C-alpha positions as a Python dict, from the first residue, in 0.01 Angstrom:
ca = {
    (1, 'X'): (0, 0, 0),
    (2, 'X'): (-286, 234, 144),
    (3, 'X'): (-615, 269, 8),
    (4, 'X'): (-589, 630, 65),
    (5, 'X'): (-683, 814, -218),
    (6, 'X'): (-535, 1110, -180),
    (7, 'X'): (-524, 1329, -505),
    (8, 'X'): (-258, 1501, -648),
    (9, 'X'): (-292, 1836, -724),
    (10, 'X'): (-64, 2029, -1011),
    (11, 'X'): (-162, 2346, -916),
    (12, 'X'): (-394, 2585, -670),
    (13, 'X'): (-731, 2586, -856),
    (14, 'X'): (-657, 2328, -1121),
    (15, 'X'): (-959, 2105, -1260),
    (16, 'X'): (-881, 1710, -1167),
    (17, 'X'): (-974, 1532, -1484),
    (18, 'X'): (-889, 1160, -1421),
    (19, 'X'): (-778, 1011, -1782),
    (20, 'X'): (-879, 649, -1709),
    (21, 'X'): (-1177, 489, -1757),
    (22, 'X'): (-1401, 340, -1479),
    (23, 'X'): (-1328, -13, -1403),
    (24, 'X'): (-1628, -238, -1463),
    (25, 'X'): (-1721, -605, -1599),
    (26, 'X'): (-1692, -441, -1942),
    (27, 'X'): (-1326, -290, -1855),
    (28, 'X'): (-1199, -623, -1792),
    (29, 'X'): (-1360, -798, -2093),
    (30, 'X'): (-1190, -514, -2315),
    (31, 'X'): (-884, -583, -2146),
    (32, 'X'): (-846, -888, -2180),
    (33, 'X'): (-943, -896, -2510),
    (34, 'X'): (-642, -659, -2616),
    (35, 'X'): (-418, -896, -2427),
    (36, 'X'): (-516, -1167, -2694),
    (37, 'X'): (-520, -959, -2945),
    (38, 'X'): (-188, -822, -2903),
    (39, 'X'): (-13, -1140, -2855),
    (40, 'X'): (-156, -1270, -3201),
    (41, 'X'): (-61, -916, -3355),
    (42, 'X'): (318, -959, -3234),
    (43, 'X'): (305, -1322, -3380),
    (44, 'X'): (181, -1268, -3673),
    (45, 'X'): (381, -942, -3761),
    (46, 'X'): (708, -1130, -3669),
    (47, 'X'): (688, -1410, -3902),
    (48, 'X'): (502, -1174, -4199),
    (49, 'X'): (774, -910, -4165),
    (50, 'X'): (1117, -893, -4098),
    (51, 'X'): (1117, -933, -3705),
    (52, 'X'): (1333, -598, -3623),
    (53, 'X'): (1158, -388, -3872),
    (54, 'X'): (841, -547, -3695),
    (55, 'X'): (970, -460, -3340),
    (56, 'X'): (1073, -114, -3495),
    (57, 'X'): (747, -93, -3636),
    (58, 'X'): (534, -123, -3305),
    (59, 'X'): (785, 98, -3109),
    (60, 'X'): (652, 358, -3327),
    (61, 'X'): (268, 282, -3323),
    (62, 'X'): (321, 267, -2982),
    (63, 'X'): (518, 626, -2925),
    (64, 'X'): (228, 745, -3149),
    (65, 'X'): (-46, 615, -2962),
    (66, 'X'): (77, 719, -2599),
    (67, 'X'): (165, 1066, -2710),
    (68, 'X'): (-200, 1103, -2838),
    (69, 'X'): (-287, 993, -2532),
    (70, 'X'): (-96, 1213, -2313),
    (71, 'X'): (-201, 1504, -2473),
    (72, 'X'): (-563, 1474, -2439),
    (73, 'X'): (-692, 1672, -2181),
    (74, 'X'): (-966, 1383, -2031),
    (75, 'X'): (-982, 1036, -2116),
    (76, 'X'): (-1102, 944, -2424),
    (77, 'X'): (-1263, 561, -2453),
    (78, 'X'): (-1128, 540, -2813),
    (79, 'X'): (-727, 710, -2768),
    (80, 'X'): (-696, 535, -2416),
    (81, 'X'): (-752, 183, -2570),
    (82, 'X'): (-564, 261, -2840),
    (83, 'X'): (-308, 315, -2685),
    (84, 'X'): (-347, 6, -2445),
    (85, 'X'): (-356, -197, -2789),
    (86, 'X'): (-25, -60, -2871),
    (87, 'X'): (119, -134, -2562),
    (88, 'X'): (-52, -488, -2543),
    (89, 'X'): (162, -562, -2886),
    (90, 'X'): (460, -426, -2808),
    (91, 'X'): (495, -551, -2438),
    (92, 'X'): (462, -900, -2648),
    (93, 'X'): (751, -826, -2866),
    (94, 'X'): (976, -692, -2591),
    (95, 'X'): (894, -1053, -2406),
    (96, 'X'): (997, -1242, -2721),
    (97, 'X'): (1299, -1017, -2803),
    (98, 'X'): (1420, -1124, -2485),
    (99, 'X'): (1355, -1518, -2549),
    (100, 'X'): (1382, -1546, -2908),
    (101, 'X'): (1619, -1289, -2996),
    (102, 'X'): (1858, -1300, -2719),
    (103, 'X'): (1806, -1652, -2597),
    (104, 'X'): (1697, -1573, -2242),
    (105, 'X'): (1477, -1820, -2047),
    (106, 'X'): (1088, -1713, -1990),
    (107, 'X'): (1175, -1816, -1602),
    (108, 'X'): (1438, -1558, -1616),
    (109, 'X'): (1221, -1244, -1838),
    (110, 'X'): (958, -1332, -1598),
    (111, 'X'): (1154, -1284, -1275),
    (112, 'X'): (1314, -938, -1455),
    (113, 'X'): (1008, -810, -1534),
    (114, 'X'): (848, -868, -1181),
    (115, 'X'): (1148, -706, -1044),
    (116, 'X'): (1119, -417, -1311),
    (117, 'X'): (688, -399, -1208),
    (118, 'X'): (799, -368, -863),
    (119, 'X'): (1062, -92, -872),
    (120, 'X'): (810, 127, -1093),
    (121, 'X'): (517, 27, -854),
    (122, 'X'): (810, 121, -558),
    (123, 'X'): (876, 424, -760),
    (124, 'X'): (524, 536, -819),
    (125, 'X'): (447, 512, -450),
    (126, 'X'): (725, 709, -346),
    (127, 'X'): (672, 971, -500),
    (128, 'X'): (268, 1020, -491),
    (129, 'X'): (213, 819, -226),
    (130, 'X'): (-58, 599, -372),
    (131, 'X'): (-121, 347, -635),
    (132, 'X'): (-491, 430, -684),
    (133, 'X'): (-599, 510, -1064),
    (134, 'X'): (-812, 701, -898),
    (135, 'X'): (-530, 1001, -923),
    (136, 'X'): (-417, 978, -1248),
    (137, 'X'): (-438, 1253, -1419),
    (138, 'X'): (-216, 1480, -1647),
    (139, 'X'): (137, 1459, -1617),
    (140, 'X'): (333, 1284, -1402),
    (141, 'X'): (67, 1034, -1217),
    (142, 'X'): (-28, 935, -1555),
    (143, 'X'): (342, 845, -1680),
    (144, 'X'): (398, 591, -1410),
    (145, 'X'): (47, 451, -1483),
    (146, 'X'): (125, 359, -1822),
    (147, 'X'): (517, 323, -1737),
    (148, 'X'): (301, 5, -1486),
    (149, 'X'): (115, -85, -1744),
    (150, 'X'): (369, -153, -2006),
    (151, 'X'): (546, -341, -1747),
    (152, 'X'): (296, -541, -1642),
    (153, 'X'): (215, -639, -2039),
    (154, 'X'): (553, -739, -2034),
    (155, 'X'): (570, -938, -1751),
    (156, 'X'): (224, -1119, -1813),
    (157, 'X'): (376, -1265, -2183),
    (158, 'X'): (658, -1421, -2052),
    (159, 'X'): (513, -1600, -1753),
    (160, 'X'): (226, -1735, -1987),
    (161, 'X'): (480, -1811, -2241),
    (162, 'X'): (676, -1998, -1942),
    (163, 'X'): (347, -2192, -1829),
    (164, 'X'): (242, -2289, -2161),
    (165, 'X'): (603, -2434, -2286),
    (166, 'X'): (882, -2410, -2062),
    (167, 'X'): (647, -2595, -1780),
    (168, 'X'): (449, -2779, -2059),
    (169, 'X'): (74, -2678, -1953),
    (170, 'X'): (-33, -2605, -2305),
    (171, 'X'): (-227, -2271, -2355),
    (172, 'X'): (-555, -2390, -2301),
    (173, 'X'): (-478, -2560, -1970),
    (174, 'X'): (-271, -2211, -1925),
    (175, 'X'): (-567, -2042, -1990),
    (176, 'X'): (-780, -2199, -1784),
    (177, 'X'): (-502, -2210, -1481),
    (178, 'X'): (-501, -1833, -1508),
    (179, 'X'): (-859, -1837, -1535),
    (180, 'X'): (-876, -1914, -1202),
    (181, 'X'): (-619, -1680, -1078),
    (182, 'X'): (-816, -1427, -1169),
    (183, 'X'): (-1073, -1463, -951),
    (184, 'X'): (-833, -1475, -640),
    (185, 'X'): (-807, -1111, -571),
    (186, 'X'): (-1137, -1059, -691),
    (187, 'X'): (-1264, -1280, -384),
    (188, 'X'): (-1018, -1119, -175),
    (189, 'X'): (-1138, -807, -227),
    (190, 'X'): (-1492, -864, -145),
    (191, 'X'): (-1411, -1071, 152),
    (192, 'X'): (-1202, -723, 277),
    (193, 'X'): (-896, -944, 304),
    (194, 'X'): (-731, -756, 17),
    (195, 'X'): (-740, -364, -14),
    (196, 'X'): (-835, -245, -375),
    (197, 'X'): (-575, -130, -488),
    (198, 'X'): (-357, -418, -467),
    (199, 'X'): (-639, -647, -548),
    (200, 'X'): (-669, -392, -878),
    (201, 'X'): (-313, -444, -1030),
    (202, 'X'): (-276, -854, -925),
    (203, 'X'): (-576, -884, -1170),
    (204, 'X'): (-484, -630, -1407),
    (205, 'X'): (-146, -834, -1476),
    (206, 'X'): (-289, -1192, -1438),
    (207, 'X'): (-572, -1072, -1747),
    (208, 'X'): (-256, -1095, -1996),
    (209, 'X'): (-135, -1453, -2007),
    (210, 'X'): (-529, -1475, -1956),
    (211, 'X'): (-595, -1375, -2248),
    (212, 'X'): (-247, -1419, -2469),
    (213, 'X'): (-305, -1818, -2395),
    (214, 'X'): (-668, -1886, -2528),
    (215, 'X'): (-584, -1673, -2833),
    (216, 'X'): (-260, -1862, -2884),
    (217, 'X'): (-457, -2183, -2807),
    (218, 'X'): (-672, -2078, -3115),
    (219, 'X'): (-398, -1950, -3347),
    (220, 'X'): (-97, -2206, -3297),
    (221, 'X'): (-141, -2498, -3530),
    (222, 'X'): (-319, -2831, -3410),
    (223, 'X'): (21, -2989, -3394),
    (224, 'X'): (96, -2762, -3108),
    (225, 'X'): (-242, -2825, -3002),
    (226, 'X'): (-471, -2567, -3069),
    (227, 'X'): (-673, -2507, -3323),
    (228, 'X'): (-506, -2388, -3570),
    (229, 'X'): (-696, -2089, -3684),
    (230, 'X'): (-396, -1882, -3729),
    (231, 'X'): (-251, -1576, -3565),
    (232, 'X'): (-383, -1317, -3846),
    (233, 'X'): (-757, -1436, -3834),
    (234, 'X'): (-776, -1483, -3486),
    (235, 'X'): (-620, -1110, -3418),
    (236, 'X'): (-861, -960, -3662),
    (237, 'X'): (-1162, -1148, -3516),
    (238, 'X'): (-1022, -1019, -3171),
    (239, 'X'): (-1006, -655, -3332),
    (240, 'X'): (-1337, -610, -3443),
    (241, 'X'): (-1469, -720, -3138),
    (242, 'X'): (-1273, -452, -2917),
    (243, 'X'): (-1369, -215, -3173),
    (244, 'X'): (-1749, -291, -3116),
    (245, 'X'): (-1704, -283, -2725),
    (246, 'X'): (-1488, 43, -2742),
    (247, 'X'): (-1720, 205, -2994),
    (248, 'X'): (-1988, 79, -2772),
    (249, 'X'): (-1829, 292, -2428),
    (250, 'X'): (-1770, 607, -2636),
    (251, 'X'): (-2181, 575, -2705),
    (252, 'X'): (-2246, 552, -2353),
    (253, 'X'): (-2002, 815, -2289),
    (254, 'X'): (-1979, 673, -1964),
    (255, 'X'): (-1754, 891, -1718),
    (256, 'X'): (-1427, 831, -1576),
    (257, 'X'): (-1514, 803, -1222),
    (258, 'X'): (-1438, 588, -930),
    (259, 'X'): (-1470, 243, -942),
    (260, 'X'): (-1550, -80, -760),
    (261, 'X'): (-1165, -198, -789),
    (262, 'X'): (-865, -13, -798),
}
């Protein structure tokens, strides 16, 4: 990876309008958040509803929400995490399709889907020549961004899911495992032994089982134990607080511009 950030340009004259928002403490808190959020939100919708009309259900939400968000013309703090909701609970049901539907160990989903986050990282690069989110902007730099980011959703489910009960950890001590993950590449990167970029998307994909195992650890019943506040409460507690955040960014109106990581 390079931490060139060489911008791609659609055409002679044409106005750069990066449609992702600028990466700060705030960023990550939101993120994370959805990552709970949308594990509770899969959970609960599978065992309310019928689990394919469920699945079928979020596919939709989710085709909804990214075509919004390709179409705008400039990011927009409310339609971007929107759409990173939708993709938070359906990356969760694709995970558990593969486990619970189809019977496939979380060691095995977990290896796919770091194979399948490499080729579209591989893919990405290729063609543009960077991984920076610094260049994405309409059309194609934007589809392997969220293309990468559905990925990594995916990927970050099952290996909590494989931490928490195929290796027994529990999702608190999960939690707290990834916890400290997280703050791997963030050292790295401000010791300059890890350029941003890569240092960007480790901790972009370790902030999912981050945040999927404390909000299990609350919803799953004390049996399991956790606390057993259940998946619909907890994901509507989660909800109103990444509504308050994200209505609090579109306040501030605060700019897509660079940012510390990424």
């Amino acid at each position: 990876m390079t931490v060139d950030d060489r911008i791609w340009r659609p055409a002679a004259g044409a106005r750069l309008v990066v449609k992702v928002p600028q990466v700060t403490a705030l960023f990550w808190t939101i993120k994370v958040l959805t990552t709970g959020m949308g594990e509770t939100a899969s959970d609960f919708l599978a065992r309310t509803i019928d689990p394919p009309v469920a699945v079928a259900a979020g596919a939709a939400a989710l085709a909804v929400s990214l075509v919004l968000q390709l179409r705008a013309r400039r990011y927009r703090t409310g339609i971007y995490w929107l759409a990173v909701v939708m993709v938070s609970v359906f990356g969760t049901m694709a995970a558990d399709v593969l486990h619970v539907g189809l019977g496939i160990p979380y060691a095995v989903s977990t290896t796919g889907f770091a194979i399948a986050l490499a080729v579209v990282l591989g893919a990405w690069y290729a063609v543009e020549r960077t991984l920076s989110i610094h260049t994405v902007t309409r059309g194609r730099p934007e589809l392997f961004y969220w293309a990468t980011v559905l990925v990594t959703f995916a990927l970050g489910t099952a290996a909590g899911d494989l931490t928490a009960t195929t290796l027994g950890w529990g999702y608190l001590t999960s939690g707290f495992v990834f916890a400290a993950a997280i703050c791997v590449p963030a050292l790295a990167f401000r010791a300059r032994r890890l350029n941003p970029i890569a240092a960007f998307w480790t901790a972009y994909v370790i902030t999912r089982p981050l945040g999927a195992s404390f909000a299990d650890w609350m919803g799953v019943p004390v049996a399991r134990h956790g606390l057993g506040w259940g998946t619909g409460p907890v994901t509507v507690a989660w909800a109103i607080v990444i509504v308050a955040l994200v209505a609090y960014l579109g306040l501030r109106r605060t700019p897509a511009t660079r940012s510390a990581i990424s």
